XYZ file of C-alpha atoms in Angstrom:
139
model
C 103.163 154.202 63.897
C 102.065 151.069 65.717
C 98.510 151.409 64.346
C 99.864 151.618 60.801
C 101.906 148.423 61.287
C 98.815 146.654 62.670
C 96.786 147.810 59.655
C 99.393 146.383 57.249
C 99.474 143.114 59.190
C 95.681 142.787 59.068
C 95.613 143.612 55.353
C 98.305 140.983 54.680
C 96.454 138.387 56.764
C 93.220 139.129 54.915
C 94.949 138.784 51.548
C 96.583 135.524 52.614
C 93.289 134.048 53.807
C 91.648 135.029 50.500
C 94.546 133.427 48.632
C 94.364 130.228 50.693
C 90.608 129.884 51.016
C 89.103 132.171 48.382
C 88.893 129.710 45.509
C 86.963 127.130 47.488
C 84.985 129.554 49.586
C 83.623 131.425 46.576
C 83.582 128.748 43.844
C 80.034 127.773 42.945
C 79.188 124.136 42.332
C 77.971 123.174 38.861
C 74.192 122.897 38.589
C 72.519 120.817 35.878
C 68.746 121.053 35.526
C 65.786 120.921 33.153
C 64.460 124.205 31.788
C 61.628 122.239 30.168
C 59.814 120.058 30.906
C 59.412 120.507 34.646
C 58.859 117.698 37.123
C 55.253 116.514 37.002
C 54.526 118.088 33.599
C 51.888 116.614 31.310
C 53.178 116.923 27.738
C 52.611 115.729 24.193
C 55.100 113.818 22.081
C 57.478 114.834 20.702
C 58.719 116.305 23.985
C 60.922 119.386 23.783
C 63.694 119.066 26.366
C 65.863 122.101 27.184
C 68.951 121.627 29.329
C 70.010 124.189 31.941
C 73.561 124.462 33.267
C 75.215 126.897 35.680
C 78.862 127.238 36.741
C 80.073 124.787 34.078
C 80.681 124.955 30.339
C 79.526 122.958 27.337
C 82.062 121.573 24.861
C 81.637 118.951 22.142
C 82.775 115.376 22.755
C 86.462 115.013 21.979
C 87.311 118.525 23.201
C 89.311 118.288 26.414
C 88.862 121.495 28.413
C 88.632 121.783 32.198
C 85.234 122.716 33.593
C 83.332 121.593 30.498
C 81.470 118.580 29.187
C 78.536 117.588 27.027
C 75.007 116.504 27.877
C 73.508 113.023 28.073
C 69.787 112.483 28.561
C 68.828 109.434 30.620
C 65.318 108.262 29.713
C 63.465 105.700 31.852
C 66.707 104.342 33.346
C 69.013 104.681 36.324
C 72.339 106.463 36.065
C 75.025 104.310 34.450
C 78.273 103.432 36.290
C 79.941 106.796 36.897
C 83.491 105.560 36.255
C 82.864 104.252 32.731
C 81.824 105.731 29.377
C 78.096 106.453 29.259
C 76.395 103.850 27.036
C 74.813 104.951 23.758
C 71.361 103.325 23.757
C 67.759 104.478 23.480
C 67.880 105.105 27.259
C 71.139 107.105 27.192
C 71.005 109.769 24.497
C 74.298 111.553 23.716
C 74.614 115.182 22.691
C 78.281 115.145 21.705
C 77.906 118.162 19.449
C 77.355 120.402 22.468
C 73.582 120.655 21.971
C 71.511 122.124 24.788
C 68.039 121.049 23.685
C 66.318 118.244 21.826
C 62.980 116.819 20.800
C 62.262 113.266 21.984
C 59.510 110.922 20.794
C 57.990 109.171 23.819
C 55.059 106.771 24.065
C 52.028 107.861 26.125
C 52.450 107.263 29.855
C 54.848 108.154 32.668
C 58.549 108.625 31.923
C 61.604 109.618 33.938
C 64.268 111.979 32.628
C 67.664 112.850 34.073
C 70.656 114.769 32.728
C 74.285 113.730 33.136
C 77.370 115.559 31.875
C 80.177 113.561 30.301
C 83.759 114.600 29.664
C 85.523 114.530 26.294
C 85.527 110.700 26.462
C 81.829 110.360 27.474
C 82.832 109.523 31.074
C 81.083 111.365 33.940
C 83.344 113.843 35.744
C 85.138 112.888 38.980
C 82.478 114.862 40.814
C 79.468 113.941 38.664
C 77.448 116.812 37.232
C 73.940 115.382 37.296
C 70.398 116.758 37.482
C 67.546 115.645 39.664
C 65.460 112.886 38.089
C 62.087 114.215 36.949
C 58.883 112.404 36.037
C 56.657 113.522 33.185
C 53.445 112.162 31.699
C 53.001 111.990 27.937
C 49.354 112.252 26.755
């Protein structure tokens, strides 16, 4: 009988540890990346840019839903302040409709691209969801 009680105690302890630590231990971090172009690519204009996203959802601007946001493409610029709405300029292109790809006209030469997710108000999330900055060359 003692072995049975020990088995129940271990099962309960295992369930409690999963309850207490499971969400953080197994939750995957969001990953934002470029499908195309890749870092170092030599391309022609217009440049087709496809956005990749794992462990996070896409929702149009104005739709408030946890774990979602919409894309912003940062072209030839640094990230904006992460506690303010992302500016809407030629360097910060908004995709508030929930788009996941675009075609961008770029002049010949080297350019940097970076992706940044914004919430329903165009503000980066508390833990920013941001891609690596890549460099491409337009012929």
